[in-house]
Structure formats: C-alpha cells, structure tokens
Coordinates of C-alpha atoms and ligand atoms in Angstrom, one line a residue:
M1 CA 0.0 0.0 -0.6
I2 CA 1.6 3.6 -1.1
D3 CA 0.3 6.4 -0.1
L4 CA 1.9 9.7 -1.1
H5 CA 0.8 12.6 0.4
T6 CA 0.6 12.6 3.9
H7 CA 1.2 16.1 6.9
S8 CA 2.9 16.3 10.5
T9 CA 3.1 19.1 13.0
A10 CA 5.6 20.3 10.2
S11 CA 2.3 21.8 9.2
D12 CA -0.8 21.8 10.1
G13 CA -1.1 17.6 10.5
T14 CA -1.8 17.0 14.2
E15 CA 0.9 14.2 14.9
P16 CA 4.6 14.5 14.8
P17 CA 6.6 13.3 11.8
A18 CA 8.1 10.2 13.4
E19 CA 4.6 9.3 14.4
V20 CA 3.8 9.8 11.5
V21 CA 5.8 6.9 10.2
A22 CA 4.9 4.9 13.0
S23 CA 1.1 5.1 12.3
A24 CA 1.6 4.1 8.1
A25 CA 3.0 1.3 9.8
R26 CA 0.5 0.3 11.9
A27 CA -1.9 0.6 9.5
G28 CA 0.2 -1.0 6.7
L29 CA 1.1 1.5 4.5
S30 CA 4.4 -0.2 2.9
V31 CA 5.6 3.3 1.0
L32 CA 4.4 6.9 2.9
A33 CA 5.0 10.3 0.8
L34 CA 5.5 13.1 4.2
T35 CA 4.0 15.7 1.7
D36 CA 4.1 19.3 4.3
H37 CA 2.8 22.3 2.8
D38 CA 5.5 24.5 1.9
T39 CA 7.6 23.3 4.8
Y40 CA 10.8 20.6 4.3
A41 CA 11.0 21.1 8.3
G42 CA 10.3 17.2 8.4
W43 CA 12.4 15.0 6.6
K44 CA 14.8 14.4 9.2
P45 CA 13.0 13.1 12.0
A46 CA 10.9 11.0 9.7
A47 CA 13.9 9.7 7.9
A48 CA 15.3 9.0 10.9
A49 CA 12.1 7.3 12.0
V50 CA 11.9 4.5 8.6
P51 CA 14.5 1.8 9.9
E52 CA 11.9 0.9 13.2
C53 CA 9.5 1.4 11.1
G54 CA 10.3 -0.4 8.8
V55 CA 7.3 2.1 5.8
A56 CA 9.9 3.7 3.4
L57 CA 9.9 7.1 2.7
V58 CA 9.0 10.1 0.0
R59 CA 10.6 13.1 1.0
G60 CA 8.1 15.9 -0.7
V61 CA 6.1 19.0 0.0
E62 CA 3.0 20.4 -1.0
I63 CA 3.5 23.8 -2.4
S64 CA 0.2 26.3 -2.3
C65 CA 0.2 27.8 -5.5
S66 CA -2.6 30.4 -6.7
H67 CA -3.5 31.3 -10.4
E68 CA -5.3 34.7 -10.4
G69 CA -6.5 34.3 -7.2
T70 CA -7.7 30.4 -7.2
S71 CA -5.9 28.7 -4.8
V72 CA -4.6 25.2 -6.8
H73 CA -1.4 23.0 -4.7
V74 CA 1.2 20.8 -5.9
L75 CA 3.2 18.1 -4.5
A76 CA 6.2 17.7 -5.6
Y77 CA 8.7 14.5 -4.2
L78 CA 12.3 13.7 -4.6
L79 CA 13.7 17.1 -5.2
D80 CA 16.5 18.9 -4.0
P81 CA 15.7 20.8 -0.7
H82 CA 18.7 23.2 -1.4
H83 CA 17.3 25.0 -5.0
P84 CA 17.3 28.2 -4.3
P85 CA 14.9 29.8 -6.2
L86 CA 11.8 26.8 -4.2
V87 CA 13.5 27.8 -1.3
R88 CA 12.7 31.1 -1.2
E89 CA 9.4 31.1 -2.5
L90 CA 9.0 28.6 0.5
A91 CA 10.1 31.0 3.0
R92 CA 8.4 33.8 1.4
S93 CA 5.0 31.3 1.4
R94 CA 5.7 30.4 4.9
E95 CA 5.8 34.9 5.7
S96 CA 2.9 35.4 4.1
R97 CA 1.1 32.9 5.6
E98 CA 2.1 34.2 8.9
H99 CA 1.1 37.7 8.1
R100 CA -3.0 36.2 6.4
I101 CA -3.5 34.7 10.1
E102 CA -2.8 37.9 12.4
A103 CA -5.0 39.9 9.6
M104 CA -7.6 36.9 10.4
V105 CA -7.1 37.1 13.4
D106 CA -7.6 40.5 13.8
R107 CA -10.6 40.9 11.8
M108 CA -12.1 38.2 14.6
A109 CA -11.0 40.1 17.6
A110 CA -13.0 43.4 16.4
D111 CA -15.7 41.0 16.0
G112 CA -15.9 39.8 19.8
I113 CA -14.5 36.1 18.4
P114 CA -12.3 35.8 21.5
I115 CA -8.5 34.9 20.3
T116 CA -4.9 35.9 19.8
L117 CA -1.8 35.2 17.4
E118 CA -0.4 34.2 20.4
E119 CA -2.6 30.8 20.6
V120 CA -2.4 30.0 17.3
R121 CA 1.3 30.1 18.0
A122 CA 0.6 28.1 21.0
V123 CA -1.6 25.3 19.6
A124 CA 1.0 25.0 16.0
G125 CA 4.5 23.1 16.7
P126 CA 7.1 25.4 16.4
G127 CA 8.1 26.7 13.6
A128 CA 5.2 25.1 12.0
T129 CA 3.6 26.4 8.6
L130 CA 0.8 28.2 10.0
G131 CA -2.3 27.3 8.3
R132 CA -5.7 27.5 9.0
P133 CA -6.4 24.9 10.7
H134 CA -4.1 26.2 13.4
I135 CA -7.1 28.7 13.9
A136 CA -9.3 26.1 14.1
D137 CA -7.6 24.3 17.0
A138 CA -7.1 27.9 18.9
L139 CA -10.8 28.4 18.6
V140 CA -11.2 24.8 19.6
A141 CA -9.5 25.6 22.4
R142 CA -11.6 28.4 23.6
G143 CA -14.1 26.9 23.2
V144 CA -15.8 28.8 20.0
V145 CA -16.2 25.6 18.2
A146 CA -16.0 21.8 18.5
T147 CA -13.6 19.9 15.5
R148 CA -11.8 21.8 13.2
D149 CA -13.9 20.8 10.6
E150 CA -17.0 23.3 12.4
A151 CA -14.8 25.6 12.2
F152 CA -14.1 25.4 8.6
A153 CA -17.3 25.1 8.0
D154 CA -18.3 29.1 8.8
I155 CA -15.8 31.2 10.2
L156 CA -13.0 30.1 8.6
R157 CA -14.5 29.1 5.4
G158 CA -13.0 30.4 1.4
G159 CA -16.3 33.8 1.5
S160 CA -15.6 34.2 5.0
P161 CA -15.5 37.7 6.0
Y162 CA -12.5 37.1 8.2
Y163 CA -10.6 35.2 5.4
V164 CA -6.9 36.5 4.0
S165 CA -5.5 35.1 1.3
H166 CA -1.5 35.0 1.4
Y167 CA 1.5 34.4 -1.2
A168 CA 1.4 32.0 -3.0
P169 CA 3.7 31.2 -6.4
D170 CA 1.6 30.2 -10.0
P171 CA 1.7 26.7 -10.3
V172 CA 3.4 26.7 -13.7
R173 CA 6.1 28.2 -12.0
A174 CA 6.4 26.6 -9.5
V175 CA 6.1 23.1 -11.6
E176 CA 8.7 24.3 -13.7
L177 CA 11.2 25.4 -9.7
V178 CA 10.3 22.1 -9.4
R179 CA 11.8 20.4 -12.5
E180 CA 14.6 22.0 -11.9
A181 CA 15.5 21.2 -8.3
G182 CA 15.4 17.8 -10.0
G183 CA 12.1 16.9 -9.0
V184 CA 9.0 15.2 -9.6
P185 CA 5.0 17.5 -9.3
V186 CA 1.7 16.3 -9.0
M187 CA -1.1 18.8 -8.7
A188 CA -3.4 17.5 -5.9
H189 CA -6.5 17.2 -5.7
P190 CA -7.2 19.0 -8.7
F191 CA -11.3 19.4 -9.0
A192 CA -12.1 19.8 -5.7
A193 CA -14.8 21.7 -5.8
A194 CA -16.4 21.3 -2.2
R195 CA -12.5 23.1 -1.4
G196 CA -13.3 26.2 -2.6
R197 CA -13.4 27.1 -6.5
V198 CA -10.7 25.1 -9.2
V199 CA -8.6 26.1 -12.1
G200 CA -10.0 24.6 -15.7
D201 CA -8.2 21.8 -17.8
D202 CA -6.1 24.7 -19.5
V203 CA -4.3 25.7 -17.1
V204 CA -3.4 22.0 -16.3
E205 CA -2.7 21.7 -19.8
E206 CA 0.0 25.3 -19.1
M207 CA 0.6 23.3 -16.4
A208 CA 1.5 20.0 -18.5
S209 CA 3.7 22.1 -21.1
A210 CA 5.6 23.3 -18.3
G211 CA 6.3 19.8 -16.6
L212 CA 3.8 18.4 -14.2
A213 CA 3.6 14.3 -13.9
G214 CA 0.4 13.7 -12.8
L215 CA -2.3 14.3 -11.6
E216 CA -3.7 13.2 -8.5
A217 CA -8.1 11.4 -9.9
H218 CA -7.5 9.7 -6.0
H219 CA -8.3 11.9 -3.3
P220 CA -10.9 11.9 -0.3
D221 CA -12.2 14.5 -2.4
H222 CA -13.1 14.3 -5.7
D223 CA -16.8 12.1 -6.1
S224 CA -16.3 10.0 -8.8
A225 CA -17.0 12.4 -11.8
Q226 CA -14.5 14.4 -9.9
R227 CA -12.2 11.4 -10.2
A228 CA -12.9 9.8 -14.0
H229 CA -12.1 13.5 -15.6
A230 CA -8.6 13.7 -13.9
V231 CA -8.5 9.9 -15.0
D232 CA -9.5 11.0 -18.3
L233 CA -7.5 14.4 -18.8
A234 CA -3.9 12.5 -17.4
G235 CA -5.0 10.2 -20.3
R236 CA -4.2 13.1 -23.1
L237 CA -2.0 15.0 -21.3
G238 CA 0.2 11.7 -21.1
L239 CA 0.1 11.9 -17.2
L240 CA 0.6 9.6 -13.9
V241 CA -2.5 9.4 -11.9
T242 CA -2.4 8.7 -8.4
G243 CA -4.5 8.5 -5.4
S244 CA -3.2 9.0 -1.7
S245 CA -4.8 10.3 1.7
D246 CA -4.2 13.6 2.3
Y247 CA -4.0 12.1 5.7
H248 CA -4.0 15.4 8.7
G249 CA -3.5 13.0 11.2
T250 CA -6.5 13.8 13.5
G251 CA -7.6 17.1 12.0
K252 CA -9.4 15.5 9.2
A253 CA -11.7 12.7 9.0
N254 CA -8.8 11.1 6.0
R255 CA -6.7 8.0 7.4
L256 CA -3.8 6.6 6.0
G257 CA -3.7 4.0 3.1
Q258 CA -7.6 6.0 2.1
E259 CA -7.0 6.2 -0.6
T260 CA -4.2 4.5 -2.5
T261 CA -0.7 4.9 -5.8
S262 CA -0.2 1.8 -7.5
A263 CA 3.4 0.7 -7.0
A264 CA 4.1 1.0 -11.6
V265 CA 3.3 4.9 -10.7
L266 CA 5.8 4.9 -7.3
E267 CA 8.5 3.5 -9.8
E268 CA 8.2 6.6 -12.8
I269 CA 7.8 9.0 -9.9
E270 CA 11.6 7.8 -8.5
S271 CA 12.9 7.3 -12.4
Q272 CA 11.9 10.4 -13.0
A273 CA 13.6 12.5 -10.3
S274 CA 16.8 14.0 -10.9
S275 CA 18.1 15.4 -7.4
G276 CA 20.1 13.1 -5.7
V277 CA 17.0 12.3 -3.2
E278 CA 15.6 9.0 -3.3
V279 CA 13.3 6.8 -1.5
V280 CA 14.7 5.9 3.0
R281 CA 14.2 2.4 2.5
P282 CA 13.8 0.7 6.0
Ligands
AMP301 P1 -4.4 27.4 4.8 O1 -3.7 26.2 4.0 O2 -3.8 27.4 6.3 O3 -5.4 28.0 3.2 O4 -6.0 25.9 5.3 C1 -6.3 25.0 3.8 C2 -5.8 23.3 5.0 O5 -6.7 23.6 5.6 C3 -6.0 22.1 3.7 O6 -4.8 22.1 4.8 C4 -7.5 21.4 4.4 O7 -6.3 20.1 4.4 C5 -7.3 22.5 6.1 N1 -8.6 21.7 5.5 C6 -9.7 22.1 4.9 N2 -10.6 22.1 5.0 C7 -10.8 21.0 6.9 C8 -11.9 21.1 7.4 N3 -13.1 21.2 6.5 N4 -10.8 20.5 8.7 C9 -9.7 20.3 8.6 N5 -8.8 20.9 7.9 C10 -10.2 21.6 7.0
ZN302 ZN1 -2.7 20.5 5.7
FE303 FE1 -4.0 20.6 -0.8
FE304 FE1 -2.5 18.6 1.5

C-alpha cells in the first residue's frame, strides 16, 4: 500500500513527523510520502523513524500556489531541498501565511471572536507552517467551536468575512521550479470543488507543458465524476495518476491508505527524479 500525501506537525497535521511514519506502519502502508505545506522541516525526523518502523519514505512537499486568485496545490517528490529559488518561494509563502493568520485573527477579534495570535502560535508546532487549521485548533481550545470541521464550515471558509489570502507562486512557475530542483511535480486534488474554486483544464494543460508529471485523481475530496475527469485528462495529457489520503492525523477524517498509488506509478516517479534525493528504505 502506497500513500503519497500526508501532513505532520511541521505544517497542519496533528502528529509529529516520526509519529506519522509509525502510524503508517500500523496502517499497513509499505510506502509513505510526507508532504507538509511549504516546508521540508519534517524530512529529517521522518527519515530517522524509517528503520524502526519499516515503512519506506518519499520525501516531498505540498506547495501552495495561486492561479489568478484560485488556490492550487502542487505536490513535489524527491526534490533537492536546497534549490535556492524554491527555498525562497517557500520562505516567502510561509512568511505571508504568518501575516495572513495575524490579519484573520485581527478581523475575528474585532468582531468579538476571542482569539489571539499567541494562542494560534501555541497550538502549532514550533516553526510549523501556519494555516487555518491552527486557528481552528485555537478556536476549539477556546470552546468557540467543537472541531476543525466546524470552524471550516463557517468562520474559516473561503467566503467568510474573516478570510484573508496569502502570497503563493503561480502553479506553472512552481512546476518549473520543482523540475529545476530535480523533483517530480504532481497536482494535488485538481478538481476538488468542495474545497473552493478550482482551475480549468486549460491551466492543467499549461502545467503539463511546464513539466507536470501527474494528477492526484484519487483523493478523499473528489467524487466519482471528478476522479473520472482527472483520469481522462491525465490520459489525454500523458500524465501519471496517483491516489493518496491527505492524512492530517486527528485534524481530518482522512485515514492513512484510504486512497493509494500503484507501485508502477511510484517507480515512474522515482525514475523521473534527478535530484539525488532518494526514497528512504528500511
Ligand atoms: P490554509 O492552507 O491555511 O488556507 O488552510 C487549508 C488547509 O486546511 C488544508 O491543508 C486543508 O487540509 C485544511 N482543511 C480544509 N478544510 C478542512 C476541514 N473541514 N477540516 C479540517 N481541515 C481542513
Ligand atoms: Zn493541510
Ligand atoms: Fe492540498
Ligand atoms: Fe494536503
């Protein structure tokens, strides 16, 4: 069982990186990719847990992107974590995320929702890429909502008066940078309209021309029509098809191994990588 999309406390998952690897072993996975938002901070502790857990680790990242205001997520596997232009882009996104969280908290506080930036920072792991799920956790701690889900249904949703966007690179640029860094770019949940606005096929085509390797057709947020559309488009554009859980620990209902990727597709991803960053095997 191969699951190529998970999050740890390096971003907005609820388990530290080594625990995600341990959970993957318990769930019966043979290969797991750690793909925290806009950071490589979980790579080292996750890799250190591989020998005792017996699960292979694909080191990755989920790059926040924006195409004319529409959010796009690009998964990148086995890339050189030192590639300077990408390091700069990720740092810029993380910093913008901090200001954005501060702005959202300010709007909420001005409207009588009792929450502070310090509280949000306290629920996030040290140095974690801050995201709306951390605001949700702070709201849960305050008793304002019961769960992350409840916070996202109202206060934190895209159209909420408290919503503020953050800087993110264009997805075509991100795909180019991942290839420059010797990595393999796959578009995450391409047609998950339940999460908000999605881009049209034309943008996916542009990303494919720039070097996109695959589409994550099988994702918990895709219904059967969206999966079929992604599989069909991948076929037409000569792209790989992946499936993954987007596990966030207890922060989301998604279970490890809920969606999976075939061994043949993982082999192709590995063969396309040219960074020297390899799969960490037990
Ligand atoms: P952000 O990147 O800060 O805009 O926040 C988006 C993140 O929130 C994504 O990683 C999602 O996985 C997570 N998210 C979105 N909706 C929910 C939800 N209903 N419950 C928990 N997490 C969610
Ligand atoms: Zn997330
Ligand atoms: Fe995502
Ligand atoms: Fe994700």
